[in-house]
Amino acid sequence: MALLSLRAILLTVAIVSTFIQSSWAKPLGTGIHKHHSLDTWFLVTEQSSYVISAAGNGYLVNMHWGKRLTQLDDLNAMVVEPPVFSQIIPVTEAREELPVFGGLRYRENILKVELPKGIRELNLQFAGNANITDKTKLDLDLRDGNRTEFLVTLHYEIDIENDIIRRSYTVRNGLDDRVDLSKASSAAWHLPYALGWDEQRELVTLSGEWSQEAMVQTTRLSPGVKHTVESTRGFADHVSHPYFALAQVPNAVNPTTDVYFGALAWTGSWEITIHTDTKGFVRVTGGIHHQDFGWTLEPGESFTTPVFAAGYTDQGIPGARHRMPRHARKYQKKNVATQKDENVFHPVLYNSWEAVSFDLNEEKQMALAEKAAPLGIELFVVDDGWFGVNSPRDNDTAGLGDWDTNPKKFPNGLKPLADHVHKLGMKFGLWFEGEMVNPDSDLYREHPEWVFHYDGVPEYLSRTQLVLNFGLKEVRDYIFEKVAGHIKEAGIDYIKWDFNRPMQGVTMHNYDRNPQEAWVLAVEGYYEIIARLKERFPHLWFESCSSGGGRMDLGALERTDQVWTSDNTRPDARLFIQYGASLWVPPRMQYGWVTDSSSDKSIEIPLSFRFHVSFMGSLGLGSNINKFSKEQLEESTHWIALYKKLRHVIQNGDLDWLVPPSRVGELVAVTESIYNDGDEAVILAFRHNSPFPDSGELSPIRIRHLDENAIYRVTIWQEDPQNPVDEYDLSGALLMYRGLELPSLNKGMFKSAVVWLQRA
Ligand code: DGJ
């Protein structure tokens, strides 16, 4: 492709905008619109516009992504053409929607294929077909000019009220020969050019590790530096979560709070890259990790990438924090039958894993259930350790894969316990880790070939277990029938599905296709099991767990009822974890358990503080209630009752962090759940430590999103769930502009408060 004609990509953008200016001056409504004569599409959400055009020589480029354009004339001002010298290559600079490997493209690409005759370069242009459905979906076909049978269809779907665009694409092989994909990321996003040299962008990512999930990391973008966040472990992982936000850093003269943010809907290995140059060109790409990825398309076959959803807000990180969780919840409601009704709340659950670990049997669990029910618990979950006949699951070295009830622990199966739990008025839940097997298990002894492995290569254990190949139908069918059998027989209402080690040896045997497809097949196998279980048992709730928060990506959020955020239930640690996870996980999907946990036994954290931290999403209890005093049991009952009074606000509202948790200085954190256009709010305030006398005081907390003209009833609880420490009326204006005072939090360690604001 000659340099000159590629340069035209950018020039054309400028020409197109002139056309538009004169042809269409009517304000645009929300939805997807095509220009009446040009190959230009406008994706308009409530507060943003995303404009793409192939109107030049057919290369599909982004013309605008940002605040909503009210007139198409506005476009003219949006187009910037960088200068072209011999070393500046237009197609590399172009904001291509699908930058491929090939031609003079030297920035991050998102699609690499091997065509017949070993050709590995592509050149895709708009093929003339565009399809808009329901004003919210757009499909655009791109073809490789010389190979008209190689077709890529870009998919766009807009979430109008959350200002989010969902992107993916399908590659179709219409050639007579096979095509091999070695990279198929879902989307490339382009941010507007920087306004000036002093303009800075801050990248927000979420990297941590097991028991320290979703730590918010911030990095300034530097010209020429590429950032990658990723998981190569076969699952979404704790080490990073598939999310990014890019925030404009406001300065004294430019107070902008523009934020671009996105999340990947993929529960396997993934990567997101962010690259910037000296001109402030920022490209974000993301999708399935290309390391060891491979997919072969035989003639007539196609491959569709997972969704990469991204949005824009001018309301800073708080705006992004409202939008992505709402988006996840919207698609959860769409896809998950048990989640459709707003008025069905997540039950208060009890799980004894932290209290008794593997030490469980029918009698002990029944006794716990009898203690849990009067506290107000609505769901009783039996965790790891209930199964294994020849290799009993008494610790984590044996039994995984043998999904038969341990006859010593449950001599009559699970039904008596499930019936007992039901009789006590609670739902019954059970733990599985269906994709795993211990070598010490009947399943592995019978089917060693069912685990991911290479012949002759060691099978590396992690948590003494191996990963089953869920790409194999016979494996999925076997596990499905085992799980389904228990659900039917015992009457199980809820499944906690765990995944406790990374993948290795990922390949297919006796498979007449590309063995590298295993990475994708394994994830699809997980999705299939969820879908099959939910189809067979429409009432069944499904929790996505993975050694804590290793599986809480958008793909899991859109298919399941809830996620387990972290194995670290120490409440002060949990504040940081919940702070990060709340960037994309809807509040109701995020469970917090009140436990006895603290890595430092010398620290006494009051029960009230533990409950208040767990109030932030859906509430669980994981303490050893056998050891609770009468007072602790009573206190728990009242906290649970209070939570139930407030949960419509917490579970259906939006979460804001009025004070983010900080590791230095004032160790405080304050959240606000805001509900129904400011009718009600719940404030959770924590002041957990300050080494400095007369410092670390909570300043008046300025509440957000209230009605300034309304009067609110303010009720405050601290250590006693039955007796509020204060109750009074204040105007919305005062609460928002002067702030709520909580002076009693300023003395002592681990102080906290729950505040309920109700429009009078
Ligand atoms: C890891 C989970 O995160 C825990 O909650 C618990 O279910 C254990 N696995 C059981 O092995």
PDB file of C-alpha atoms in Angstrom, residues 9-230:
ATOM      1  CA  ILE A   9      -7.024   8.054   5.634  1.00  0.00           C
ATOM      2  CA  LEU A  10      -6.489  11.074   7.783  1.00  0.00           C
ATOM      3  CA  LEU A  11      -7.078  13.639   5.088  1.00  0.00           C
ATOM      4  CA  THR A  12     -10.395  12.011   4.285  1.00  0.00           C
ATOM      5  CA  VAL A  13     -11.536  12.421   7.832  1.00  0.00           C
ATOM      6  CA  ALA A  14     -11.174  16.156   7.465  1.00  0.00           C
ATOM      7  CA  ILE A  15     -13.046  16.140   4.144  1.00  0.00           C
ATOM      8  CA  VAL A  16     -15.850  13.996   5.525  1.00  0.00           C
ATOM      9  CA  SER A  17     -16.434  16.377   8.358  1.00  0.00           C
ATOM     10  CA  THR A  18     -16.934  19.255   5.922  1.00  0.00           C
ATOM     11  CA  PHE A  19     -19.607  17.254   4.118  1.00  0.00           C
ATOM     12  CA  ILE A  20     -21.361  16.474   7.337  1.00  0.00           C
ATOM     13  CA  GLN A  21     -21.334  20.075   8.395  1.00  0.00           C
ATOM     14  CA  SER A  22     -23.333  21.153   5.413  1.00  0.00           C
ATOM     15  CA  SER A  23     -25.638  18.149   5.158  1.00  0.00           C
ATOM     16  CA  TRP A  24     -27.036  17.543   8.623  1.00  0.00           C
ATOM     17  CA  ALA A  25     -27.494  20.120  11.304  1.00  0.00           C
ATOM     18  CA  LYS A  26     -30.294  18.500  13.308  1.00  0.00           C
ATOM     19  CA  PRO A  27     -29.440  17.516  16.909  1.00  0.00           C
ATOM     20  CA  LEU A  28     -28.981  13.783  17.238  1.00  0.00           C
ATOM     21  CA  GLY A  29     -30.975  11.624  19.607  1.00  0.00           C
ATOM     22  CA  THR A  30     -29.511   8.645  21.446  1.00  0.00           C
ATOM     23  CA  GLY A  31     -29.054   5.442  19.447  1.00  0.00           C
ATOM     24  CA  ILE A  32     -26.997   4.455  16.430  1.00  0.00           C
ATOM     25  CA  HIS A  33     -27.379   6.570  13.292  1.00  0.00           C
ATOM     26  CA  LYS A  34     -25.844   6.376   9.877  1.00  0.00           C
ATOM     27  CA  HIS A  35     -25.109   9.469   7.916  1.00  0.00           C
ATOM     28  CA  HIS A  36     -27.585   9.677   5.039  1.00  0.00           C
ATOM     29  CA  SER A  37     -24.952   9.562   2.337  1.00  0.00           C
ATOM     30  CA  LEU A  38     -21.586   8.776   3.874  1.00  0.00           C
ATOM     31  CA  ASP A  39     -20.206   5.625   5.485  1.00  0.00           C
ATOM     32  CA  THR A  40     -20.136   7.299   8.871  1.00  0.00           C
ATOM     33  CA  TRP A  41     -21.920   6.071  12.011  1.00  0.00           C
ATOM     34  CA  PHE A  42     -22.794   7.924  15.190  1.00  0.00           C
ATOM     35  CA  LEU A  43     -23.154   5.911  18.376  1.00  0.00           C
ATOM     36  CA  VAL A  44     -24.898   8.266  20.738  1.00  0.00           C
ATOM     37  CA  THR A  45     -25.476   7.519  24.413  1.00  0.00           C
ATOM     38  CA  GLU A  46     -26.949   9.840  27.004  1.00  0.00           C
ATOM     39  CA  GLN A  47     -23.711  11.664  27.598  1.00  0.00           C
ATOM     40  CA  SER A  48     -21.262  10.470  24.984  1.00  0.00           C
ATOM     41  CA  SER A  49     -20.755  10.094  21.264  1.00  0.00           C
ATOM     42  CA  TYR A  50     -18.585   7.598  19.421  1.00  0.00           C
ATOM     43  CA  VAL A  51     -18.169   8.325  15.740  1.00  0.00           C
ATOM     44  CA  ILE A  52     -16.626   6.002  13.193  1.00  0.00           C
ATOM     45  CA  SER A  53     -16.160   6.471   9.515  1.00  0.00           C
ATOM     46  CA  ALA A  54     -15.024   4.547   6.482  1.00  0.00           C
ATOM     47  CA  ALA A  55     -15.994   7.352   4.190  1.00  0.00           C
ATOM     48  CA  GLY A  56     -12.514   7.921   2.819  1.00  0.00           C
ATOM     49  CA  ASN A  57     -10.719   5.106   1.114  1.00  0.00           C
ATOM     50  CA  GLY A  58     -12.453   2.494   3.225  1.00  0.00           C
ATOM     51  CA  TYR A  59     -10.275   2.296   6.315  1.00  0.00           C
ATOM     52  CA  LEU A  60     -12.506   2.357   9.352  1.00  0.00           C
ATOM     53  CA  VAL A  61     -11.331   5.061  11.759  1.00  0.00           C
ATOM     54  CA  ASN A  62     -12.581   6.611  14.952  1.00  0.00           C
ATOM     55  CA  MET A  63     -13.429  10.287  14.538  1.00  0.00           C
ATOM     56  CA  HIS A  64     -14.613  11.082  18.025  1.00  0.00           C
ATOM     57  CA  TRP A  65     -15.084   9.438  21.400  1.00  0.00           C
ATOM     58  CA  GLY A  66     -16.069  11.680  24.229  1.00  0.00           C
ATOM     59  CA  LYS A  67     -18.747  14.056  25.338  1.00  0.00           C
ATOM     60  CA  ARG A  68     -21.972  13.888  23.382  1.00  0.00           C
ATOM     61  CA  LEU A  69     -22.074  15.915  20.207  1.00  0.00           C
ATOM     62  CA  THR A  70     -25.288  17.824  19.919  1.00  0.00           C
ATOM     63  CA  GLN A  71     -24.759  18.882  16.323  1.00  0.00           C
ATOM     64  CA  LEU A  72     -22.863  17.082  13.659  1.00  0.00           C
ATOM     65  CA  ASP A  73     -21.219  20.382  12.841  1.00  0.00           C
ATOM     66  CA  ASP A  74     -19.235  19.867  16.019  1.00  0.00           C
ATOM     67  CA  LEU A  75     -17.267  17.162  14.270  1.00  0.00           C
ATOM     68  CA  ASN A  76     -15.358  19.627  12.229  1.00  0.00           C
ATOM     69  CA  ALA A  77     -13.538  20.871  15.260  1.00  0.00           C
ATOM     70  CA  MET A  78     -12.793  17.364  16.504  1.00  0.00           C
ATOM     71  CA  VAL A  79     -10.628  16.242  13.616  1.00  0.00           C
ATOM     72  CA  VAL A  80      -6.933  16.679  14.077  1.00  0.00           C
ATOM     73  CA  GLU A  81      -4.502  15.798  11.350  1.00  0.00           C
ATOM     74  CA  PRO A  82      -0.976  15.201  12.572  1.00  0.00           C
ATOM     75  CA  PRO A  83       1.831  16.444  10.378  1.00  0.00           C
ATOM     76  CA  VAL A  84       3.216  13.862   7.996  1.00  0.00           C
ATOM     77  CA  PHE A  85       6.969  13.479   7.623  1.00  0.00           C
ATOM     78  CA  SER A  86       8.749  10.545   6.150  1.00  0.00           C
ATOM     79  CA  GLN A  87       8.970   8.848   9.531  1.00  0.00           C
ATOM     80  CA  ILE A  88       5.364   9.491  10.486  1.00  0.00           C
ATOM     81  CA  ILE A  89       3.239   6.881   8.878  1.00  0.00           C
ATOM     82  CA  PRO A  90      -0.441   7.705   8.545  1.00  0.00           C
ATOM     83  CA  VAL A  91      -1.765   4.198   8.946  1.00  0.00           C
ATOM     84  CA  THR A  92       0.272   3.763  12.119  1.00  0.00           C
ATOM     85  CA  GLU A  93      -1.062   7.102  13.384  1.00  0.00           C
ATOM     86  CA  ALA A  94      -4.625   6.411  12.295  1.00  0.00           C
ATOM     87  CA  ARG A  95      -7.241   5.720  14.910  1.00  0.00           C
ATOM     88  CA  GLU A  96      -8.210   2.479  13.212  1.00  0.00           C
ATOM     89  CA  GLU A  97     -11.044   0.541  14.768  1.00  0.00           C
ATOM     90  CA  LEU A  98      -9.387  -2.754  13.886  1.00  0.00           C
ATOM     91  CA  PRO A  99      -5.636  -2.275  13.617  1.00  0.00           C
ATOM     92  CA  VAL A 100      -4.346  -5.562  12.215  1.00  0.00           C
ATOM     93  CA  PHE A 101      -0.872  -6.979  11.796  1.00  0.00           C
ATOM     94  CA  GLY A 102       0.148  -5.918   8.337  1.00  0.00           C
ATOM     95  CA  GLY A 103       1.101  -2.982   6.153  1.00  0.00           C
ATOM     96  CA  LEU A 104       2.897  -0.048   7.706  1.00  0.00           C
ATOM     97  CA  ARG A 105       1.250  -0.499  11.100  1.00  0.00           C
ATOM     98  CA  TYR A 106       3.703  -0.413  13.968  1.00  0.00           C
ATOM     99  CA  ARG A 107       1.534   0.136  17.002  1.00  0.00           C
ATOM    100  CA  GLU A 108      -0.288  -2.500  18.994  1.00  0.00           C
ATOM    101  CA  ASN A 109      -2.467  -4.579  16.681  1.00  0.00           C
ATOM    102  CA  ILE A 110      -5.445  -6.669  17.660  1.00  0.00           C
ATOM    103  CA  LEU A 111      -5.659  -9.293  14.926  1.00  0.00           C
ATOM    104  CA  LYS A 112      -2.983 -11.481  13.444  1.00  0.00           C
ATOM    105  CA  VAL A 113      -3.757 -14.315  11.059  1.00  0.00           C
ATOM    106  CA  GLU A 114      -1.939 -16.676   8.777  1.00  0.00           C
ATOM    107  CA  LEU A 115      -3.649 -16.915   5.423  1.00  0.00           C
ATOM    108  CA  PRO A 116      -3.012 -19.602   2.811  1.00  0.00           C
ATOM    109  CA  LYS A 117       0.500 -19.556   1.285  1.00  0.00           C
ATOM    110  CA  GLY A 118       1.921 -18.377   4.602  1.00  0.00           C
ATOM    111  CA  ILE A 119       0.762 -14.775   4.193  1.00  0.00           C
ATOM    112  CA  ARG A 120       0.600 -13.122   7.595  1.00  0.00           C
ATOM    113  CA  GLU A 121      -0.322  -9.564   6.639  1.00  0.00           C
ATOM    114  CA  LEU A 122      -3.847  -8.250   6.370  1.00  0.00           C
ATOM    115  CA  ASN A 123      -5.340  -5.136   4.870  1.00  0.00           C
ATOM    116  CA  LEU A 124      -8.958  -4.671   5.896  1.00  0.00           C
ATOM    117  CA  GLN A 125     -11.341  -2.107   4.485  1.00  0.00           C
ATOM    118  CA  PHE A 126     -15.044  -1.470   4.801  1.00  0.00           C
ATOM    119  CA  ALA A 127     -16.866  -3.975   2.589  1.00  0.00           C
ATOM    120  CA  GLY A 128     -20.016  -1.934   2.095  1.00  0.00           C
ATOM    121  CA  ASN A 129     -22.302  -3.846   4.457  1.00  0.00           C
ATOM    122  CA  ALA A 130     -23.593  -2.230   7.599  1.00  0.00           C
ATOM    123  CA  ASN A 131     -26.468  -3.397   9.702  1.00  0.00           C
ATOM    124  CA  ILE A 132     -28.156  -1.450  12.490  1.00  0.00           C
ATOM    125  CA  THR A 133     -30.522  -3.383  14.783  1.00  0.00           C
ATOM    126  CA  ASP A 134     -32.885  -1.841  17.350  1.00  0.00           C
ATOM    127  CA  LYS A 135     -30.935   1.419  17.131  1.00  0.00           C
ATOM    128  CA  THR A 136     -28.463  -0.056  19.626  1.00  0.00           C
ATOM    129  CA  LYS A 137     -26.467  -2.591  17.631  1.00  0.00           C
ATOM    130  CA  LEU A 138     -24.245  -2.076  14.634  1.00  0.00           C
ATOM    131  CA  ASP A 139     -22.408  -4.629  12.492  1.00  0.00           C
ATOM    132  CA  LEU A 140     -19.827  -3.496   9.973  1.00  0.00           C
ATOM    133  CA  ASP A 141     -18.157  -5.823   7.503  1.00  0.00           C
ATOM    134  CA  LEU A 142     -14.501  -5.436   6.622  1.00  0.00           C
ATOM    135  CA  ARG A 143     -12.726  -7.385   3.898  1.00  0.00           C
ATOM    136  CA  ASP A 144      -9.172  -7.910   2.876  1.00  0.00           C
ATOM    137  CA  GLY A 145      -9.135  -6.311  -0.539  1.00  0.00           C
ATOM    138  CA  ASN A 146      -7.289  -9.086  -2.325  1.00  0.00           C
ATOM    139  CA  ARG A 147      -9.091 -11.889  -0.566  1.00  0.00           C
ATOM    140  CA  THR A 148     -12.727 -10.999  -0.682  1.00  0.00           C
ATOM    141  CA  GLU A 149     -13.708 -14.212   1.062  1.00  0.00           C
ATOM    142  CA  PHE A 150     -11.897 -13.265   4.259  1.00  0.00           C
ATOM    143  CA  LEU A 151     -14.486 -11.315   6.191  1.00  0.00           C
ATOM    144  CA  VAL A 152     -14.375  -9.585   9.565  1.00  0.00           C
ATOM    145  CA  THR A 153     -17.597  -8.268  11.059  1.00  0.00           C
ATOM    146  CA  LEU A 154     -17.167  -5.663  13.781  1.00  0.00           C
ATOM    147  CA  HIS A 155     -19.927  -5.706  16.390  1.00  0.00           C
ATOM    148  CA  TYR A 156     -20.943  -2.639  18.377  1.00  0.00           C
ATOM    149  CA  GLU A 157     -23.666  -2.445  20.991  1.00  0.00           C
ATOM    150  CA  ILE A 158     -24.423   0.644  23.037  1.00  0.00           C
ATOM    151  CA  ASP A 159     -25.628   0.846  26.621  1.00  0.00           C
ATOM    152  CA  ILE A 160     -27.322   4.199  26.304  1.00  0.00           C
ATOM    153  CA  GLU A 161     -27.891   5.098  29.945  1.00  0.00           C
ATOM    154  CA  ASN A 162     -24.426   4.045  31.083  1.00  0.00           C
ATOM    155  CA  ASP A 163     -22.480   5.607  28.184  1.00  0.00           C
ATOM    156  CA  ILE A 164     -20.811   2.306  27.396  1.00  0.00           C
ATOM    157  CA  ILE A 165     -20.016   0.652  24.082  1.00  0.00           C
ATOM    158  CA  ARG A 166     -19.589  -3.092  23.849  1.00  0.00           C
ATOM    159  CA  ARG A 167     -17.272  -4.277  21.109  1.00  0.00           C
ATOM    160  CA  SER A 168     -16.267  -7.615  19.653  1.00  0.00           C
ATOM    161  CA  TYR A 169     -15.826  -9.025  16.160  1.00  0.00           C
ATOM    162  CA  THR A 170     -16.287 -12.172  14.131  1.00  0.00           C
ATOM    163  CA  VAL A 171     -13.708 -13.489  11.691  1.00  0.00           C
ATOM    164  CA  ARG A 172     -15.169 -15.646   8.900  1.00  0.00           C
ATOM    165  CA  ASN A 173     -13.127 -17.803   6.598  1.00  0.00           C
ATOM    166  CA  GLY A 174     -14.790 -17.986   3.187  1.00  0.00           C
ATOM    167  CA  LEU A 175     -11.592 -19.155   1.489  1.00  0.00           C
ATOM    168  CA  ASP A 176     -11.030 -22.699   0.251  1.00  0.00           C
ATOM    169  CA  ASP A 177      -8.131 -23.192   2.610  1.00  0.00           C
ATOM    170  CA  ARG A 178      -7.559 -22.932   6.357  1.00  0.00           C
ATOM    171  CA  VAL A 179      -6.718 -19.729   8.173  1.00  0.00           C
ATOM    172  CA  ASP A 180      -4.871 -19.661  11.509  1.00  0.00           C
ATOM    173  CA  LEU A 181      -5.464 -16.950  14.081  1.00  0.00           C
ATOM    174  CA  SER A 182      -2.568 -16.214  16.432  1.00  0.00           C
ATOM    175  CA  LYS A 183      -4.013 -13.049  17.973  1.00  0.00           C
ATOM    176  CA  ALA A 184      -7.626 -11.964  18.215  1.00  0.00           C
ATOM    177  CA  SER A 185      -8.034  -9.193  20.795  1.00  0.00           C
ATOM    178  CA  SER A 186     -11.499  -7.754  21.048  1.00  0.00           C
ATOM    179  CA  ALA A 187     -11.111  -4.035  20.390  1.00  0.00           C
ATOM    180  CA  ALA A 188      -8.844  -1.044  20.017  1.00  0.00           C
ATOM    181  CA  TRP A 189     -10.003   2.200  21.633  1.00  0.00           C
ATOM    182  CA  HIS A 190      -8.597   5.626  20.869  1.00  0.00           C
ATOM    183  CA  LEU A 191      -8.695   8.549  23.198  1.00  0.00           C
ATOM    184  CA  PRO A 192      -8.744  12.118  21.954  1.00  0.00           C
ATOM    185  CA  TYR A 193      -5.359  13.721  21.445  1.00  0.00           C
ATOM    186  CA  ALA A 194      -3.972  15.638  24.385  1.00  0.00           C
ATOM    187  CA  LEU A 195      -4.821  19.320  24.435  1.00  0.00           C
ATOM    188  CA  GLY A 196      -1.369  20.561  25.256  1.00  0.00           C
ATOM    189  CA  TRP A 197       2.030  19.536  26.483  1.00  0.00           C
ATOM    190  CA  ASP A 198       1.112  19.853  30.122  1.00  0.00           C
ATOM    191  CA  GLU A 199      -1.933  17.660  29.792  1.00  0.00           C
ATOM    192  CA  GLN A 200      -1.529  14.426  31.703  1.00  0.00           C
ATOM    193  CA  ARG A 201      -3.428  11.221  31.916  1.00  0.00           C
ATOM    194  CA  GLU A 202      -3.448   8.847  34.812  1.00  0.00           C
ATOM    195  CA  LEU A 203      -3.924   5.146  34.283  1.00  0.00           C
ATOM    196  CA  VAL A 204      -5.883   3.268  36.908  1.00  0.00           C
ATOM    197  CA  THR A 205      -5.414  -0.512  37.019  1.00  0.00           C
ATOM    198  CA  LEU A 206      -6.193  -3.109  39.612  1.00  0.00           C
ATOM    199  CA  SER A 207      -3.302  -5.306  40.515  1.00  0.00           C
ATOM    200  CA  GLY A 208      -2.780  -7.252  43.662  1.00  0.00           C
ATOM    201  CA  GLU A 209      -2.532 -10.912  44.486  1.00  0.00           C
ATOM    202  CA  TRP A 210      -4.349 -13.662  46.334  1.00  0.00           C
ATOM    203  CA  SER A 211      -5.872 -12.193  49.502  1.00  0.00           C
ATOM    204  CA  GLN A 212      -5.048  -8.713  48.272  1.00  0.00           C
ATOM    205  CA  GLU A 213      -7.255  -8.405  45.240  1.00  0.00           C
ATOM    206  CA  ALA A 214      -8.076  -5.286  43.253  1.00  0.00           C
ATOM    207  CA  MET A 215      -5.506  -2.916  44.733  1.00  0.00           C
ATOM    208  CA  VAL A 216      -5.950   0.385  42.928  1.00  0.00           C
ATOM    209  CA  GLN A 217      -2.705   1.268  41.137  1.00  0.00           C
ATOM    210  CA  THR A 218      -2.191   4.605  39.449  1.00  0.00           C
ATOM    211  CA  THR A 219       0.462   5.427  36.868  1.00  0.00           C
ATOM    212  CA  ARG A 220       1.022   8.559  34.802  1.00  0.00           C
ATOM    213  CA  LEU A 221       1.142   7.825  31.104  1.00  0.00           C
ATOM    214  CA  SER A 222       4.536   8.606  29.650  1.00  0.00           C
ATOM    215  CA  PRO A 223       5.170   9.164  25.966  1.00  0.00           C
ATOM    216  CA  GLY A 224       6.470   6.069  24.280  1.00  0.00           C
ATOM    217  CA  VAL A 225       5.671   3.756  27.150  1.00  0.00           C
ATOM    218  CA  LYS A 226       3.350   0.820  26.778  1.00  0.00           C
ATOM    219  CA  HIS A 227       1.604  -0.556  29.836  1.00  0.00           C
ATOM    220  CA  THR A 228       0.252  -4.084  29.900  1.00  0.00           C
ATOM    221  CA  VAL A 229      -2.026  -5.603  32.501  1.00  0.00           C
ATOM    222  CA  GLU A 230      -2.712  -9.262  32.008  1.00  0.00           C
TER     223      GLU A 230
END
